[in-house]
Short mmCIF file of N, CA and C in Angstrom, two decimals:
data_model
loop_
_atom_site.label_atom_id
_atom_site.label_comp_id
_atom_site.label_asym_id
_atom_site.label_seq_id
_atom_site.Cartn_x
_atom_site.Cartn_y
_atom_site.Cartn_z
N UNK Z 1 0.83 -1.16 0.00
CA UNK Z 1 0.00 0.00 0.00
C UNK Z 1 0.89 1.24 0.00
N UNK Z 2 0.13 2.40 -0.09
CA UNK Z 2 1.48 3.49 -0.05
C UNK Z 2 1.54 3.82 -1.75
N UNK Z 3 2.47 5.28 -1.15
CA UNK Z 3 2.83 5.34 -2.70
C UNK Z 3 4.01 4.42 -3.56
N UNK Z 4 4.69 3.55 -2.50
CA UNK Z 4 6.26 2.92 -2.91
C UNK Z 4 5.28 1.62 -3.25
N UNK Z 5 4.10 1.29 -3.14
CA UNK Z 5 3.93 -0.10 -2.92
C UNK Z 5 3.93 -1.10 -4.10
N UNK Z 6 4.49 0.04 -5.41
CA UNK Z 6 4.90 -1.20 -6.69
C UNK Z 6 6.50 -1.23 -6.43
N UNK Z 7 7.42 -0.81 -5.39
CA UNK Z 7 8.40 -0.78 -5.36
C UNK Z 7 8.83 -1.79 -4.38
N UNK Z 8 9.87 -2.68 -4.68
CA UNK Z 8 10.30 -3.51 -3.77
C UNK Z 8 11.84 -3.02 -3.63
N UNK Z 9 12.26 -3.86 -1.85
CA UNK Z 9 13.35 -3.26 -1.26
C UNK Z 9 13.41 -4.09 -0.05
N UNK Z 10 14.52 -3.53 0.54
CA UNK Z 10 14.51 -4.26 2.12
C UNK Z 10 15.26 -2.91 2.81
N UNK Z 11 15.80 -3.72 4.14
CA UNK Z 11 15.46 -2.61 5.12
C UNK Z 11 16.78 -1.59 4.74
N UNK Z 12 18.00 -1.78 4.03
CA UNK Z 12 19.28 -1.23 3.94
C UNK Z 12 18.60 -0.45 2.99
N UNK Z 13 18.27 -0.67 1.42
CA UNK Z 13 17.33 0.15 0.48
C UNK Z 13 16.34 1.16 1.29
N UNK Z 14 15.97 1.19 2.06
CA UNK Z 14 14.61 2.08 2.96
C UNK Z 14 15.59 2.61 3.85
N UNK Z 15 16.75 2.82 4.09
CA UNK Z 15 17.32 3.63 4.78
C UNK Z 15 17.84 4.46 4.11
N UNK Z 16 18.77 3.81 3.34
CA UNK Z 16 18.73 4.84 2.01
C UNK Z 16 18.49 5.77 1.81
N UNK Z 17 16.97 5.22 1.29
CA UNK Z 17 15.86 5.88 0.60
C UNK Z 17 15.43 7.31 1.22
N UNK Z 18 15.14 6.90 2.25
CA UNK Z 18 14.55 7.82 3.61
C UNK Z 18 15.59 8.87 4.57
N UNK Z 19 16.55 8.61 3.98
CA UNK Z 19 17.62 9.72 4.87
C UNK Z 19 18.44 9.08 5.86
N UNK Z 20 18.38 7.84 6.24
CA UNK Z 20 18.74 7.48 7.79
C UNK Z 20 20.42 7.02 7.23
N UNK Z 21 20.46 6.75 6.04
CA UNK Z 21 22.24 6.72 5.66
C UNK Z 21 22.44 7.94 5.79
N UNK Z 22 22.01 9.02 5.46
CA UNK Z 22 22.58 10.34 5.19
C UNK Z 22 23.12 10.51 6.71
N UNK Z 23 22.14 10.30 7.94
CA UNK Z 23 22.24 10.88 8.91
C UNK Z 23 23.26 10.14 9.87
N UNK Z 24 22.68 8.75 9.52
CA UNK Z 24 24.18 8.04 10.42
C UNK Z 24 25.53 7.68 9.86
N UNK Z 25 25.50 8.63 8.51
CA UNK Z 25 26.84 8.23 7.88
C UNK Z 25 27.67 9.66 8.05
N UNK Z 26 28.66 10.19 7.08
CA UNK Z 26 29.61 11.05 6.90
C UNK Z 26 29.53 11.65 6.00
N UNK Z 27 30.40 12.90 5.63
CA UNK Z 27 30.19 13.40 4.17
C UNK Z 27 31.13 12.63 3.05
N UNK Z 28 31.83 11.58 3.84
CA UNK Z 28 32.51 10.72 2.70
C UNK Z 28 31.91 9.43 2.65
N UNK Z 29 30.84 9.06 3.31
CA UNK Z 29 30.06 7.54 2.93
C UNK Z 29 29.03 7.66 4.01
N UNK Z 30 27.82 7.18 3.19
CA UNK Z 30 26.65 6.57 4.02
C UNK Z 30 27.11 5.72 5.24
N UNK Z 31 26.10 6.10 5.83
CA UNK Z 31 26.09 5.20 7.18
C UNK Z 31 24.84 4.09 7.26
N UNK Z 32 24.53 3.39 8.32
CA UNK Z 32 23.56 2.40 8.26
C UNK Z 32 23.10 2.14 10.19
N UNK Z 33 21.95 1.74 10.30
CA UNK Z 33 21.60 2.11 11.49
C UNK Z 33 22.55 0.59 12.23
N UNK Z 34 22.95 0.28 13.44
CA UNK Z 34 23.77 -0.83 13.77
C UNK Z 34 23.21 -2.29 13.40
N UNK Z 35 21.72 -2.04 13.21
CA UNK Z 35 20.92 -3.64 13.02
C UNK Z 35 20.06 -3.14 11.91
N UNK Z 36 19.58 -4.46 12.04
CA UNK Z 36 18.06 -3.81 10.65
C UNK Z 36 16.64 -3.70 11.18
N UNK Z 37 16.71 -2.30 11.72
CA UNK Z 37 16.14 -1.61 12.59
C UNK Z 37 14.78 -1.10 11.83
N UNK Z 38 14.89 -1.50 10.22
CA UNK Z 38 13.26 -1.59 10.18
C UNK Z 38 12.81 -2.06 10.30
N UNK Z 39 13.24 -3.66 9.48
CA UNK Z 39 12.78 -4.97 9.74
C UNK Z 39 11.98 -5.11 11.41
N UNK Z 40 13.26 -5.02 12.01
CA UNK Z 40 13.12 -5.21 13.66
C UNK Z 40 11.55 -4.41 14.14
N UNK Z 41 11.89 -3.03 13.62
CA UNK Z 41 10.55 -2.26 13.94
C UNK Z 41 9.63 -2.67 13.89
N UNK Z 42 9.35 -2.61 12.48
CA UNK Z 42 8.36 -3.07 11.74
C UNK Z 42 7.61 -4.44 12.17
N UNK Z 43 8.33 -5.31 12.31
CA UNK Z 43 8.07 -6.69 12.70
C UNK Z 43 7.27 -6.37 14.33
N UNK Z 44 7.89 -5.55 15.31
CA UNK Z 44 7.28 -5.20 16.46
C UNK Z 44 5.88 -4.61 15.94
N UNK Z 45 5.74 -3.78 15.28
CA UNK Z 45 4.10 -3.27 14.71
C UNK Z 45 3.29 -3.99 14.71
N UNK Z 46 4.04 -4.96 13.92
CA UNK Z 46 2.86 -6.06 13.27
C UNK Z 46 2.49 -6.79 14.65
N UNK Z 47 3.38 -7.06 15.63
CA UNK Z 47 2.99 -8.01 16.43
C UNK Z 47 1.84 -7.26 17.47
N UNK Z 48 1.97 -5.96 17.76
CA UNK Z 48 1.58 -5.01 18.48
C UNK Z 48 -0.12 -5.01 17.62
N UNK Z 49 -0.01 -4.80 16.59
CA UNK Z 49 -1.60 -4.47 15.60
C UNK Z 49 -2.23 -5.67 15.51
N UNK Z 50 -1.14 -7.07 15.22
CA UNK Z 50 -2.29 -8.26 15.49
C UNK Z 50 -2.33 -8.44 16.56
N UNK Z 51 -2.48 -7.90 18.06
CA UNK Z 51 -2.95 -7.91 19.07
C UNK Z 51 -4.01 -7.39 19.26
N UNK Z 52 -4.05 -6.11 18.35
CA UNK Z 52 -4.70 -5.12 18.68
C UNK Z 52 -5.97 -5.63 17.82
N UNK Z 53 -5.67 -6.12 16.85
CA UNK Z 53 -6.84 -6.44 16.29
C UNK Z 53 -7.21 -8.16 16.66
N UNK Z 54 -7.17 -8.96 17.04
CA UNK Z 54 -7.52 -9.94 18.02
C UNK Z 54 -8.12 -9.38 19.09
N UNK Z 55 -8.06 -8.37 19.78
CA UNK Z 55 -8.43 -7.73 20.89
C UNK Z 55 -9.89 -7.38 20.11
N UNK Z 56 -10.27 -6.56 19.07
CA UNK Z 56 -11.01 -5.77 19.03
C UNK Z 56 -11.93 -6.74 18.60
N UNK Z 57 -11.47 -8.14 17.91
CA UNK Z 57 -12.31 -9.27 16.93
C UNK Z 57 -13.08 -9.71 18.35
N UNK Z 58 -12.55 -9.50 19.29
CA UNK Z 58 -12.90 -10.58 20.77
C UNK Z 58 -14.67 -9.69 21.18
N UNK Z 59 -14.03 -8.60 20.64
CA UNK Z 59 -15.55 -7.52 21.19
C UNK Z 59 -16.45 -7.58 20.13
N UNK Z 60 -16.19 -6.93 18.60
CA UNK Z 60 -17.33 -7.33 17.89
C UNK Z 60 -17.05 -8.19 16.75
N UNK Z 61 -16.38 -9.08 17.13
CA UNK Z 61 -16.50 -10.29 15.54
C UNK Z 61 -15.77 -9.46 14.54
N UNK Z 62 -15.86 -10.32 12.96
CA UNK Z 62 -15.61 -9.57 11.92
C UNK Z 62 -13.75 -9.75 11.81
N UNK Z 63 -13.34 -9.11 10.98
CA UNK Z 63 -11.78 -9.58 10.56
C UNK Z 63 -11.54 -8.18 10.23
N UNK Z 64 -10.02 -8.22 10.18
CA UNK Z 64 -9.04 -6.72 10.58
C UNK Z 64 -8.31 -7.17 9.46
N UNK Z 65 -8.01 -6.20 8.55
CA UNK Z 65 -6.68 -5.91 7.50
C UNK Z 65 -5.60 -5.01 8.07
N UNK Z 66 -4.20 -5.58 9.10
CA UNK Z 66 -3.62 -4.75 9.18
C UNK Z 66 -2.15 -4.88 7.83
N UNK Z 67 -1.92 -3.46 7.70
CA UNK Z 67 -1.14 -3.01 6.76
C UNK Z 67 0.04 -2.63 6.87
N UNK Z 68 1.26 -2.63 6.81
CA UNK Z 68 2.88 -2.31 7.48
C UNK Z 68 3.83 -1.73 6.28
N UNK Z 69 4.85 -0.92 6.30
CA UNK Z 69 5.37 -1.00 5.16
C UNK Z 69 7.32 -0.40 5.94
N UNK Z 70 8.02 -0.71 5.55
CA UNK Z 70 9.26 -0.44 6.17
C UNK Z 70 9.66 0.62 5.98
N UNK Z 71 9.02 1.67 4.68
CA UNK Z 71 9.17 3.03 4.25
C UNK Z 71 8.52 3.68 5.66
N UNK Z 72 7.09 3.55 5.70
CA UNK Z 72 6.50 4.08 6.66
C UNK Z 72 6.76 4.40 8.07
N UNK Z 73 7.68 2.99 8.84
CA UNK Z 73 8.46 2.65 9.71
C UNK Z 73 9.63 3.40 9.76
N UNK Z 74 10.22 3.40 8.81
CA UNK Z 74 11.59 4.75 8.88
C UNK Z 74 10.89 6.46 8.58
N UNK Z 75 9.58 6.68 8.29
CA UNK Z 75 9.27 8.22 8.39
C UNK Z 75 9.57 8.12 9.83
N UNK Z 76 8.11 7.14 10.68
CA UNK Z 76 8.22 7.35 12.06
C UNK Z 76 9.39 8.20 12.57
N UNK Z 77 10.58 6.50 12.57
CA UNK Z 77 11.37 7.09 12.92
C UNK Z 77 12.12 8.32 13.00
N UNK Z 78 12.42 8.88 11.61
CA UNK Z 78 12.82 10.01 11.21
C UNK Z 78 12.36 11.30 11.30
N UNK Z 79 11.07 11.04 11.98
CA UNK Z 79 10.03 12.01 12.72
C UNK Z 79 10.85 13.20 13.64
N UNK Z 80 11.66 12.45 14.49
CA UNK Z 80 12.35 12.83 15.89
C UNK Z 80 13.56 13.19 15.30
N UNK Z 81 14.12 13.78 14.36
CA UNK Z 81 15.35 14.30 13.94
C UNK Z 81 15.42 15.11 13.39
N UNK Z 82 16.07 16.31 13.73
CA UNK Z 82 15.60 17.58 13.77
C UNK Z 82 16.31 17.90 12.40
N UNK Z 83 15.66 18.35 11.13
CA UNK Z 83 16.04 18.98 9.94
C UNK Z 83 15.71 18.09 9.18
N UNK Z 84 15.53 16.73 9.43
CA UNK Z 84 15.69 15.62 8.39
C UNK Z 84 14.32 15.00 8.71
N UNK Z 85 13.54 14.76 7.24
CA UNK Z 85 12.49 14.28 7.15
C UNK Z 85 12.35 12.67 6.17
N UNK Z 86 11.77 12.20 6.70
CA UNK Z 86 11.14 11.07 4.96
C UNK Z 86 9.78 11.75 4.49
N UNK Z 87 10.03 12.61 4.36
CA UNK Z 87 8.35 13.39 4.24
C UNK Z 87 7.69 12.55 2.46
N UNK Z 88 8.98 12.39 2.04
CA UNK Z 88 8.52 11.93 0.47
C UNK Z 88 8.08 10.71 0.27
N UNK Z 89 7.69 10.09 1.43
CA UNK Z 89 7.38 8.60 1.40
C UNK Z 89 5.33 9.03 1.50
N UNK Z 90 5.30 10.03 1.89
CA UNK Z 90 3.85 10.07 2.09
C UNK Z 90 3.27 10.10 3.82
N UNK Z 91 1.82 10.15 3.75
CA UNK Z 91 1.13 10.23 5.17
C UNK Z 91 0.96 9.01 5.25
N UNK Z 92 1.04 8.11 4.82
CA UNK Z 92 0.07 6.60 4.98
C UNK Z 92 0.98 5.73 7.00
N UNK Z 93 0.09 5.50 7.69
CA UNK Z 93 0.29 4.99 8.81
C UNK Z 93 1.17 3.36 8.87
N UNK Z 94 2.38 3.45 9.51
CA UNK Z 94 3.08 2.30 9.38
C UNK Z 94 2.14 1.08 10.54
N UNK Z 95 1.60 1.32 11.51
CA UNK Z 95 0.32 0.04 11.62
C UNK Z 95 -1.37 0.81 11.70
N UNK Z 96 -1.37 1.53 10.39
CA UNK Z 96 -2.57 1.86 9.82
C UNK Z 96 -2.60 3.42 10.71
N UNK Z 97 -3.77 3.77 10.13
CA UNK Z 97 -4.02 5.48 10.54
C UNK Z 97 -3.38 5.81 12.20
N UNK Z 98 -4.46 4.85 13.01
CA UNK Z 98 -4.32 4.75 14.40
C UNK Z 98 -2.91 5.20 15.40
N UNK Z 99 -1.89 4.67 13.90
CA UNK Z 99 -0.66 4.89 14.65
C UNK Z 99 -0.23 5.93 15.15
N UNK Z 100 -0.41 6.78 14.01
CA UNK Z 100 -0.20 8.47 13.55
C UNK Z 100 -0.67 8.85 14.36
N UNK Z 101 -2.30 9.13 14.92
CA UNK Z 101 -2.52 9.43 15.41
C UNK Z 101 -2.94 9.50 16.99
N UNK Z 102 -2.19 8.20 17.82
CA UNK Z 102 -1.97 7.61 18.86
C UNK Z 102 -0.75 8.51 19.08
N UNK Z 103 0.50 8.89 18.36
CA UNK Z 103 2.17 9.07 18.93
C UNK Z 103 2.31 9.82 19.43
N UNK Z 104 2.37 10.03 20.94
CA UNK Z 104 2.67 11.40 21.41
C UNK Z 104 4.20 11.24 22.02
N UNK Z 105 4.85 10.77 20.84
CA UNK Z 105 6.30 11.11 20.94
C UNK Z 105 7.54 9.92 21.65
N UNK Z 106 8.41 9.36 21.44
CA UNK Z 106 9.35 8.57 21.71
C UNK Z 106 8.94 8.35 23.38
N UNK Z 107 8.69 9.48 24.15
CA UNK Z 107 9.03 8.81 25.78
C UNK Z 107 7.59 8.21 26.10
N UNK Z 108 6.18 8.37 25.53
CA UNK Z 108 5.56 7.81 25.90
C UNK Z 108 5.83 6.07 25.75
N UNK Z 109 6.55 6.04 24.69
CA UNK Z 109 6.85 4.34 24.56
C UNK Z 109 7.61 3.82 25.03
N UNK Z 110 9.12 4.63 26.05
CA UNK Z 110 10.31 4.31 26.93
C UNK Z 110 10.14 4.30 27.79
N UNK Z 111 10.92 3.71 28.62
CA UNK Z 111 11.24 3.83 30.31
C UNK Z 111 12.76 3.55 30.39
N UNK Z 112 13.09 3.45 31.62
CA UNK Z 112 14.68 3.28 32.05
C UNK Z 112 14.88 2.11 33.10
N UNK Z 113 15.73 1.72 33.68
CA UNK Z 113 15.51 0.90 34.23
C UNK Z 113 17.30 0.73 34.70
N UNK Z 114 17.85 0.44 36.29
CA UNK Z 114 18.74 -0.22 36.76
C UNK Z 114 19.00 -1.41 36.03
N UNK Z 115 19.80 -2.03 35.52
CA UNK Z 115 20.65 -3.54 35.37
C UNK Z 115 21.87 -3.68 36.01
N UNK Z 116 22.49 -5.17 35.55
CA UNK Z 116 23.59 -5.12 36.07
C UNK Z 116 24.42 -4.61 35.03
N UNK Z 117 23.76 -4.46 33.71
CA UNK Z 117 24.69 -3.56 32.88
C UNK Z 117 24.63 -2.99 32.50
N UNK Z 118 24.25 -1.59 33.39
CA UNK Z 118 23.96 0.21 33.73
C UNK Z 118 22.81 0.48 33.44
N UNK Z 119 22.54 1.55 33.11
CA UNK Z 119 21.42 2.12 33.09
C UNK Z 119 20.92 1.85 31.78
N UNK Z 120 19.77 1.45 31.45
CA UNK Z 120 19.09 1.02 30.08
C UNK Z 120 17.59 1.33 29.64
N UNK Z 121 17.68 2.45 29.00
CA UNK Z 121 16.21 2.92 28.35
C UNK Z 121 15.96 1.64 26.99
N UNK Z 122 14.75 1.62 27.79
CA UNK Z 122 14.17 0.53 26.73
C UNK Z 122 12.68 0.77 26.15
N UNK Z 123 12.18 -0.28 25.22
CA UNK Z 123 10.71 -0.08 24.57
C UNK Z 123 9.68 -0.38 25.65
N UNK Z 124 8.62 0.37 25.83
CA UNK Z 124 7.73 -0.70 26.58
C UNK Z 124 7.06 -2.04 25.77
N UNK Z 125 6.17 -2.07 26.75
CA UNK Z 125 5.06 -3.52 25.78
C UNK Z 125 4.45 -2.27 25.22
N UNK Z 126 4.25 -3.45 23.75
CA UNK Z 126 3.28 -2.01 23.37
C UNK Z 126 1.55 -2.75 23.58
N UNK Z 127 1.30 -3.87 24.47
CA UNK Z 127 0.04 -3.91 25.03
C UNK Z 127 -0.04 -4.11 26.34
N UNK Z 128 -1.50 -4.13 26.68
CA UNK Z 128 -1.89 -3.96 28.43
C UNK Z 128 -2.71 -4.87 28.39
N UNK Z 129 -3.38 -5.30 29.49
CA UNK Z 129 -4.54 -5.59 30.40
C UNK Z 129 -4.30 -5.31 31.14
N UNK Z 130 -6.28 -5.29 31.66
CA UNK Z 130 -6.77 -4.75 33.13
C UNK Z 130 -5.77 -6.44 33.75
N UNK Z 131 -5.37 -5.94 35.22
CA UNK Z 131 -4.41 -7.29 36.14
C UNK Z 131 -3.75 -7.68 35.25
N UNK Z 132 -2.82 -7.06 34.27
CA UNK Z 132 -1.69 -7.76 33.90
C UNK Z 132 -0.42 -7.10 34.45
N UNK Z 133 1.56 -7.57 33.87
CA UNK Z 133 1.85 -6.77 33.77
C UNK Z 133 2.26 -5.19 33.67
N UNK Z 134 2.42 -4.62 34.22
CA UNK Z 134 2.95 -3.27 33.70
C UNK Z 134 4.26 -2.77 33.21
N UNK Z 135 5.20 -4.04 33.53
CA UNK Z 135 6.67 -4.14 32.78
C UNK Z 135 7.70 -5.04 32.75
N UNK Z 136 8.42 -5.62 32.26
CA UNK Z 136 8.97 -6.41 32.29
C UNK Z 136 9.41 -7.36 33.65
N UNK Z 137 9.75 -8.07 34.23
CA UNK Z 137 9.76 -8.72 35.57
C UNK Z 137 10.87 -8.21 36.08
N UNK Z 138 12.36 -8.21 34.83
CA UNK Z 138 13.39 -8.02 35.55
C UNK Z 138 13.85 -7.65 34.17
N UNK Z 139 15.24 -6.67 34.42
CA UNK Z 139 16.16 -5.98 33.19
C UNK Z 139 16.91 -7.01 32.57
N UNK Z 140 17.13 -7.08 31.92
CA UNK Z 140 18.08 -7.84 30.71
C UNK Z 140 19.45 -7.99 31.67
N UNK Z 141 20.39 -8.94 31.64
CA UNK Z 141 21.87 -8.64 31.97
C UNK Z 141 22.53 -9.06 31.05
N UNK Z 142 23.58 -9.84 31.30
CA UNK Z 142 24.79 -9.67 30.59
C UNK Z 142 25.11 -11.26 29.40
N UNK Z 143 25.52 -11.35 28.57
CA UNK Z 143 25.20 -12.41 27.42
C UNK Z 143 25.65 -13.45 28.30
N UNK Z 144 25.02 -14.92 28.03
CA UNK Z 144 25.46 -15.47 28.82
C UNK Z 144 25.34 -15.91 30.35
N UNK Z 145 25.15 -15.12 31.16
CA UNK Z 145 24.57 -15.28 32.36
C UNK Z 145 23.23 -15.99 32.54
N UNK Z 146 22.21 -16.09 32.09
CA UNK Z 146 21.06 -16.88 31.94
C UNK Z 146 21.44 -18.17 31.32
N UNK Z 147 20.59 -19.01 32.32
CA UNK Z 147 20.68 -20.84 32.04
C UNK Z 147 19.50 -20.68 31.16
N UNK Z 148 19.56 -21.70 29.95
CA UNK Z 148 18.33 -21.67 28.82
C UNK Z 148 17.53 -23.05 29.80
N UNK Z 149 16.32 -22.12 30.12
CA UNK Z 149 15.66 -22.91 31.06
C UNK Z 149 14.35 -22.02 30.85
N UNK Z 150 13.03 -22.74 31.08
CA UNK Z 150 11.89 -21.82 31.48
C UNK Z 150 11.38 -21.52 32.63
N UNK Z 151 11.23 -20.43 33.15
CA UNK Z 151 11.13 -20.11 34.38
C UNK Z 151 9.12 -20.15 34.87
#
């Protein structure tokens, strides 16, 4: 969907595309974000919107088309950087309208948190329930230290 949506690419092409080489690179070579931080994004959306829409199927029936695009996912991003836009990718919502108009900005979706390896701002969940959760149990530590076991 979108205006790119006869255009195919992956997430290094959509950085590109969208400015985020310009910004994490140099004036002698593009740069690239450390992971593939649309993919990654993006993939969180989707998991976040088919919640959201399982949630809403639970109240009135009926089926949800959600829609994602990795262009859309790097405007977001590129939202919060001051001079630099993806404005040319269009308005279209990276998990549909709702998104856009839900964002009131990077810290509503962070928190911080003690570990044993320093201080670490992280994503929240991006869902709730009434008596669930409100954040993770315990901070991440150090590679390795966890027995692969289920707790």
């Amino acid at each position: 969907y979108g205006p790119w949506s006869e255009r195919r690419g992956f997430d290094s092409l959509v950085q590109v595309a969208t400015g985020i080489a310009a910004v994490e690179g140099s004036m002698e070579q593009p740069g690239a974000l450390p992971a593939q931080a649309l993919d990654h994004g993006t993939g969180y959306l989707l998991a976040a919107e088919v919640l959201r829409a399982v949630r809403e199927q639970s109240y009135d029936g009926g089926s949800r088309c959600v829609r994602l695009a990795l262009a859309r996912t790097a405007q977001w991003l590129m939202e919060g950087v001051p001079g630099e836009s993806a404005g040319a990718i269009g308005g279209y919502g990276a998990a549909g309208q709702v998104t856009q108009a839900a964002y009131d900005g990077p810290d509503a979706w962070l928190a911080e948190t003690d570990s044993g390896i320093g201080r670490l701002r992280y994503a929240r969940s991006p869902v709730s329930f009434v008596d669930g959760p409100v954040d993770w149990a315990r901070p991440p530590g150090r590679w390795g230290v966890d027995s692969a076991r289920w707790e």
